[in-house]
mmCIF file of N, CA and C in Angstrom:
data_model
loop_
_atom_site.group_PDB
_atom_site.id
_atom_site.type_symbol
_atom_site.label_atom_id
_atom_site.label_comp_id
_atom_site.label_asym_id
_atom_site.label_seq_id
_atom_site.Cartn_x
_atom_site.Cartn_y
_atom_site.Cartn_z
ATOM 1 N N UNK A 1 73.076 73.385 85.413
ATOM 2 C CA UNK A 1 72.052 74.414 85.485
ATOM 3 C C UNK A 1 72.698 75.785 85.336
ATOM 4 N N UNK A 2 71.994 76.674 84.683
ATOM 5 C CA UNK A 2 72.508 78.034 84.527
ATOM 6 C C UNK A 2 72.357 78.801 85.834
ATOM 7 N N UNK A 3 73.064 79.891 85.907
ATOM 8 C CA UNK A 3 73.033 80.723 87.111
ATOM 9 C C UNK A 3 71.716 81.483 87.215
ATOM 10 N N UNK A 4 71.341 81.761 88.451
ATOM 11 C CA UNK A 4 70.204 82.633 88.731
ATOM 12 C C UNK A 4 70.682 84.056 88.461
ATOM 13 N N UNK A 5 69.847 84.848 87.783
ATOM 14 C CA UNK A 5 70.192 86.234 87.478
ATOM 15 C C UNK A 5 69.088 87.155 87.977
ATOM 16 N N UNK A 6 69.422 88.436 88.098
ATOM 17 C CA UNK A 6 68.460 89.416 88.605
ATOM 18 C C UNK A 6 67.252 89.586 87.698
ATOM 19 N N UNK A 7 67.388 89.243 86.426
ATOM 20 C CA UNK A 7 66.259 89.451 85.512
ATOM 21 C C UNK A 7 65.312 88.251 85.465
ATOM 22 N N UNK A 8 65.612 87.205 86.241
ATOM 23 C CA UNK A 8 64.728 86.043 86.274
ATOM 24 C C UNK A 8 63.468 86.347 87.075
ATOM 25 N N UNK A 9 62.369 85.720 86.679
ATOM 26 C CA UNK A 9 61.088 85.882 87.371
ATOM 27 C C UNK A 9 61.120 85.013 88.634
ATOM 28 N N UNK A 10 60.628 85.566 89.723
ATOM 29 C CA UNK A 10 60.655 84.872 91.009
ATOM 30 C C UNK A 10 59.983 83.502 90.912
ATOM 31 N N UNK A 11 58.806 83.441 90.311
ATOM 32 C CA UNK A 11 58.080 82.173 90.203
ATOM 33 C C UNK A 11 58.873 81.138 89.419
ATOM 34 N N UNK A 12 59.651 81.580 88.437
ATOM 35 C CA UNK A 12 60.473 80.647 87.659
ATOM 36 C C UNK A 12 61.567 80.027 88.521
ATOM 37 N N UNK A 13 62.145 80.826 89.401
ATOM 38 C CA UNK A 13 63.179 80.310 90.306
ATOM 39 C C UNK A 13 62.553 79.295 91.266
ATOM 40 N N UNK A 14 61.373 79.626 91.792
ATOM 41 C CA UNK A 14 60.705 78.717 92.714
ATOM 42 C C UNK A 14 60.269 77.437 92.014
ATOM 43 N N UNK A 15 59.957 77.539 90.742
ATOM 44 C CA UNK A 15 59.574 76.356 89.977
ATOM 45 C C UNK A 15 60.777 75.417 89.800
ATOM 46 N N UNK A 16 61.965 75.977 89.719
ATOM 47 C CA UNK A 16 63.173 75.155 89.626
ATOM 48 C C UNK A 16 63.359 74.332 90.896
ATOM 49 N N UNK A 17 63.072 74.968 92.047
ATOM 50 C CA UNK A 17 63.214 74.281 93.323
ATOM 51 C C UNK A 17 62.516 75.098 94.405
ATOM 52 N N UNK A 18 61.461 74.523 94.974
ATOM 53 C CA UNK A 18 60.709 75.203 96.038
ATOM 54 C C UNK A 18 61.571 75.416 97.284
ATOM 55 N N UNK A 19 62.659 74.679 97.385
ATOM 56 C CA UNK A 19 63.562 74.838 98.512
ATOM 57 C C UNK A 19 64.235 76.207 98.548
ATOM 58 N N UNK A 20 64.122 76.959 97.460
ATOM 59 C CA UNK A 20 64.690 78.308 97.421
ATOM 60 C C UNK A 20 63.807 79.318 98.153
ATOM 61 N N UNK A 21 62.575 78.942 98.468
ATOM 62 C CA UNK A 21 61.636 79.870 99.112
ATOM 63 C C UNK A 21 62.185 80.487 100.396
ATOM 64 N N UNK A 22 62.790 79.712 101.299
ATOM 65 C CA UNK A 22 63.308 80.325 102.524
ATOM 66 C C UNK A 22 64.361 81.407 102.282
ATOM 67 N N UNK A 23 65.076 81.311 101.191
ATOM 68 C CA UNK A 23 66.080 82.342 100.882
ATOM 69 C C UNK A 23 65.381 83.663 100.603
ATOM 70 N N UNK A 24 64.313 83.607 99.814
ATOM 71 C CA UNK A 24 63.542 84.821 99.560
ATOM 72 C C UNK A 24 62.950 85.353 100.861
ATOM 73 N N UNK A 25 62.354 84.469 101.651
ATOM 74 C CA UNK A 25 61.698 84.871 102.903
ATOM 75 C C UNK A 25 62.703 85.474 103.874
ATOM 76 N N UNK A 26 63.860 84.841 104.025
ATOM 77 C CA UNK A 26 64.886 85.347 104.951
ATOM 78 C C UNK A 26 65.443 86.693 104.514
ATOM 79 N N UNK A 27 65.265 87.038 103.249
ATOM 80 C CA UNK A 27 65.721 88.328 102.748
ATOM 81 C C UNK A 27 64.610 89.377 102.730
ATOM 82 N N UNK A 28 63.443 89.053 103.295
ATOM 83 C CA UNK A 28 62.373 90.040 103.427
ATOM 84 C C UNK A 28 61.279 89.956 102.382
ATOM 85 N N UNK A 29 61.300 88.942 101.537
ATOM 86 C CA UNK A 29 60.242 88.760 100.540
ATOM 87 C C UNK A 29 59.295 87.685 101.044
ATOM 88 N N UNK A 30 58.257 88.124 101.739
ATOM 89 C CA UNK A 30 57.346 87.192 102.392
ATOM 90 C C UNK A 30 56.129 86.829 101.551
ATOM 91 N N UNK A 31 55.899 87.498 100.460
ATOM 92 C CA UNK A 31 54.674 87.268 99.679
ATOM 93 C C UNK A 31 54.990 86.542 98.367
ATOM 94 N N UNK A 32 55.561 85.371 98.479
ATOM 95 C CA UNK A 32 55.968 84.622 97.285
ATOM 96 C C UNK A 32 54.783 84.109 96.489
ATOM 97 N N UNK A 33 53.629 84.017 97.109
ATOM 98 C CA UNK A 33 52.439 83.547 96.401
ATOM 99 C C UNK A 33 51.620 84.660 95.790
ATOM 100 N N UNK A 34 52.041 85.900 95.967
ATOM 101 C CA UNK A 34 51.256 87.013 95.428
ATOM 102 C C UNK A 34 51.379 87.051 93.903
ATOM 103 N N UNK A 35 50.403 87.622 93.231
ATOM 104 C CA UNK A 35 50.435 87.646 91.763
ATOM 105 C C UNK A 35 51.691 88.295 91.183
ATOM 106 N N UNK A 36 52.267 89.246 91.875
ATOM 107 C CA UNK A 36 53.463 89.918 91.359
ATOM 108 C C UNK A 36 54.627 88.962 91.196
ATOM 109 N N UNK A 37 54.707 87.956 92.051
ATOM 110 C CA UNK A 37 55.853 87.046 91.986
ATOM 111 C C UNK A 37 55.875 86.226 90.703
ATOM 112 N N UNK A 38 54.732 86.118 90.047
ATOM 113 C CA UNK A 38 54.696 85.332 88.816
ATOM 114 C C UNK A 38 55.049 86.159 87.588
ATOM 115 N N UNK A 39 55.227 87.467 87.769
ATOM 116 C CA UNK A 39 55.583 88.289 86.630
ATOM 117 C C UNK A 39 56.664 89.306 86.921
ATOM 118 N N UNK A 40 57.176 89.283 88.128
ATOM 119 C CA UNK A 40 58.143 90.293 88.555
ATOM 120 C C UNK A 40 59.539 89.678 88.623
ATOM 121 N N UNK A 41 60.495 90.414 88.103
ATOM 122 C CA UNK A 41 61.873 89.925 88.170
ATOM 123 C C UNK A 41 62.394 90.072 89.599
ATOM 124 N N UNK A 42 63.446 89.339 89.883
ATOM 125 C CA UNK A 42 64.081 89.446 91.192
ATOM 126 C C UNK A 42 64.524 90.880 91.434
ATOM 127 N N UNK A 43 65.106 91.499 90.420
ATOM 128 C CA UNK A 43 65.602 92.866 90.565
ATOM 129 C C UNK A 43 64.466 93.844 90.855
ATOM 130 N N UNK A 44 63.349 93.719 90.140
ATOM 131 C CA UNK A 44 62.205 94.614 90.368
ATOM 132 C C UNK A 44 61.632 94.431 91.769
ATOM 133 N N UNK A 45 61.487 93.177 92.186
ATOM 134 C CA UNK A 45 60.942 92.900 93.513
ATOM 135 C C UNK A 45 61.868 93.425 94.602
ATOM 136 N N UNK A 46 63.163 93.274 94.398
ATOM 137 C CA UNK A 46 64.124 93.788 95.375
ATOM 138 C C UNK A 46 64.034 95.305 95.487
ATOM 139 N N UNK A 47 63.851 95.975 94.362
ATOM 140 C CA UNK A 47 63.723 97.437 94.376
ATOM 141 C C UNK A 47 62.492 97.861 95.174
ATOM 142 N N UNK A 48 61.393 97.147 94.995
ATOM 143 C CA UNK A 48 60.152 97.468 95.703
ATOM 144 C C UNK A 48 60.299 97.230 97.206
ATOM 145 N N UNK A 49 60.999 96.156 97.558
ATOM 146 C CA UNK A 49 61.126 95.774 98.964
ATOM 147 C C UNK A 49 62.373 96.349 99.644
ATOM 148 N N UNK A 50 63.200 97.087 98.919
ATOM 149 C CA UNK A 50 64.399 97.672 99.506
ATOM 150 C C UNK A 50 65.446 96.625 99.865
ATOM 151 N N UNK A 51 65.572 95.618 99.023
ATOM 152 C CA UNK A 51 66.485 94.506 99.272
ATOM 153 C C UNK A 51 67.641 94.576 98.277
ATOM 154 N N UNK A 52 68.811 94.153 98.709
ATOM 155 C CA UNK A 52 69.992 94.120 97.851
ATOM 156 C C UNK A 52 69.874 92.930 96.898
ATOM 157 N N UNK A 53 69.593 93.194 95.628
ATOM 158 C CA UNK A 53 69.388 92.142 94.626
ATOM 159 C C UNK A 53 70.633 91.293 94.437
ATOM 160 N N UNK A 54 71.802 91.904 94.462
ATOM 161 C CA UNK A 54 73.041 91.156 94.272
ATOM 162 C C UNK A 54 73.252 90.140 95.397
ATOM 163 N N UNK A 55 72.959 90.539 96.617
ATOM 164 C CA UNK A 55 73.092 89.642 97.774
ATOM 165 C C UNK A 55 72.121 88.471 97.648
ATOM 166 N N UNK A 56 70.880 88.762 97.279
ATOM 167 C CA UNK A 56 69.871 87.714 97.142
ATOM 168 C C UNK A 56 70.255 86.728 96.041
ATOM 169 N N UNK A 57 70.675 87.234 94.897
ATOM 170 C CA UNK A 57 71.066 86.376 93.776
ATOM 171 C C UNK A 57 72.273 85.523 94.169
ATOM 172 N N UNK A 58 73.202 86.104 94.899
ATOM 173 C CA UNK A 58 74.376 85.345 95.356
ATOM 174 C C UNK A 58 73.938 84.191 96.251
ATOM 175 N N UNK A 59 73.039 84.449 97.174
ATOM 176 C CA UNK A 59 72.555 83.399 98.069
ATOM 177 C C UNK A 59 71.802 82.317 97.294
ATOM 178 N N UNK A 60 71.002 82.725 96.328
ATOM 179 C CA UNK A 60 70.270 81.752 95.517
ATOM 180 C C UNK A 60 71.233 80.862 94.734
ATOM 181 N N UNK A 61 72.237 81.468 94.137
ATOM 182 C CA UNK A 61 73.216 80.687 93.371
ATOM 183 C C UNK A 61 74.002 79.740 94.272
ATOM 184 N N UNK A 62 74.339 80.179 95.467
ATOM 185 C CA UNK A 62 75.023 79.297 96.406
ATOM 186 C C UNK A 62 74.140 78.099 96.751
ATOM 187 N N UNK A 63 72.846 78.351 96.949
ATOM 188 C CA UNK A 63 71.915 77.271 97.250
ATOM 189 C C UNK A 63 71.878 76.250 96.101
ATOM 190 N N UNK A 64 71.712 76.743 94.876
ATOM 191 C CA UNK A 64 71.598 75.843 93.740
ATOM 192 C C UNK A 64 72.909 75.107 93.459
ATOM 193 N N UNK A 65 74.035 75.749 93.712
ATOM 194 C CA UNK A 65 75.330 75.105 93.487
ATOM 195 C C UNK A 65 75.583 73.973 94.490
ATOM 196 N N UNK A 66 75.011 74.119 95.681
ATOM 197 C CA UNK A 66 75.282 73.148 96.742
ATOM 198 C C UNK A 66 74.179 72.107 96.933
ATOM 199 N N UNK A 67 73.213 72.072 96.043
ATOM 200 C CA UNK A 67 72.138 71.086 96.213
ATOM 201 C C UNK A 67 72.569 69.717 95.775
#
Protein backbone atom coordinates (compact mmCIF):
# COMPACT_ATOMS: atom_id res chain seq x y z
CA UNK A 1 0.00 0.00 0.00
CA UNK A 2 1.17 3.51 -0.71
CA UNK A 3 1.81 6.00 2.05
CA UNK A 4 -0.85 8.32 3.41
CA UNK A 5 -0.10 11.90 2.35
CA UNK A 6 -1.41 15.30 3.42
CA UNK A 7 -3.16 15.80 0.09
CA UNK A 8 -5.32 12.69 0.49
CA UNK A 9 -9.05 13.12 1.13
CA UNK A 10 -10.10 12.09 4.63
CA UNK A 11 -12.97 9.90 3.39
CA UNK A 12 -10.56 8.06 1.08
CA UNK A 13 -8.31 7.19 4.01
CA UNK A 14 -11.30 5.97 6.02
CA UNK A 15 -12.45 3.92 3.05
CA UNK A 16 -9.09 2.13 3.07
CA UNK A 17 -9.66 1.16 6.70
CA UNK A 18 -12.30 2.42 9.14
CA UNK A 19 -9.89 1.49 11.91
CA UNK A 20 -8.07 4.75 11.14
CA UNK A 21 -11.01 6.76 12.53
CA UNK A 22 -9.73 6.82 16.14
CA UNK A 23 -6.48 8.38 14.95
CA UNK A 24 -8.38 11.30 13.46
CA UNK A 25 -10.60 11.56 16.55
CA UNK A 26 -7.66 11.42 18.99
CA UNK A 27 -6.07 14.28 17.06
CA UNK A 28 -9.14 16.52 17.42
CA UNK A 29 -11.07 15.71 14.23
CA UNK A 30 -14.40 14.61 15.64
CA UNK A 31 -16.65 15.23 12.63
CA UNK A 32 -15.53 12.47 10.28
CA UNK A 33 -19.04 12.04 8.92
CA UNK A 34 -19.50 15.69 7.99
CA UNK A 35 -19.73 16.56 4.29
CA UNK A 36 -16.34 18.29 4.37
CA UNK A 37 -14.56 15.03 5.13
CA UNK A 38 -15.57 13.64 1.77
CA UNK A 39 -13.93 16.46 -0.14
CA UNK A 40 -11.34 17.94 2.17
CA UNK A 41 -7.71 16.94 2.22
CA UNK A 42 -6.01 16.00 5.46
CA UNK A 43 -3.87 19.13 5.20
CA UNK A 44 -6.88 21.44 4.68
CA UNK A 45 -8.80 19.88 7.56
CA UNK A 46 -5.78 20.15 9.83
CA UNK A 47 -5.43 23.84 8.98
CA UNK A 48 -9.09 24.45 9.87
CA UNK A 49 -8.83 22.51 13.13
CA UNK A 50 -5.39 23.80 14.16
CA UNK A 51 -3.85 20.33 14.02
CA UNK A 52 -0.30 19.39 13.01
CA UNK A 53 -0.81 17.64 9.64
CA UNK A 54 2.64 16.06 9.68
CA UNK A 55 1.99 14.45 13.08
CA UNK A 56 -1.40 13.13 11.97
CA UNK A 57 -0.02 11.70 8.71
CA UNK A 58 2.84 10.07 10.62
CA UNK A 59 0.39 8.39 12.99
CA UNK A 60 -1.80 7.24 10.10
CA UNK A 61 1.18 5.74 8.28
CA UNK A 62 2.33 3.98 11.43
CA UNK A 63 -1.16 2.49 11.79
CA UNK A 64 -1.26 1.24 8.20
CA UNK A 65 2.30 -0.12 8.36
CA UNK A 66 1.51 -2.13 11.49
CA UNK A 67 -1.84 -3.61 10.48
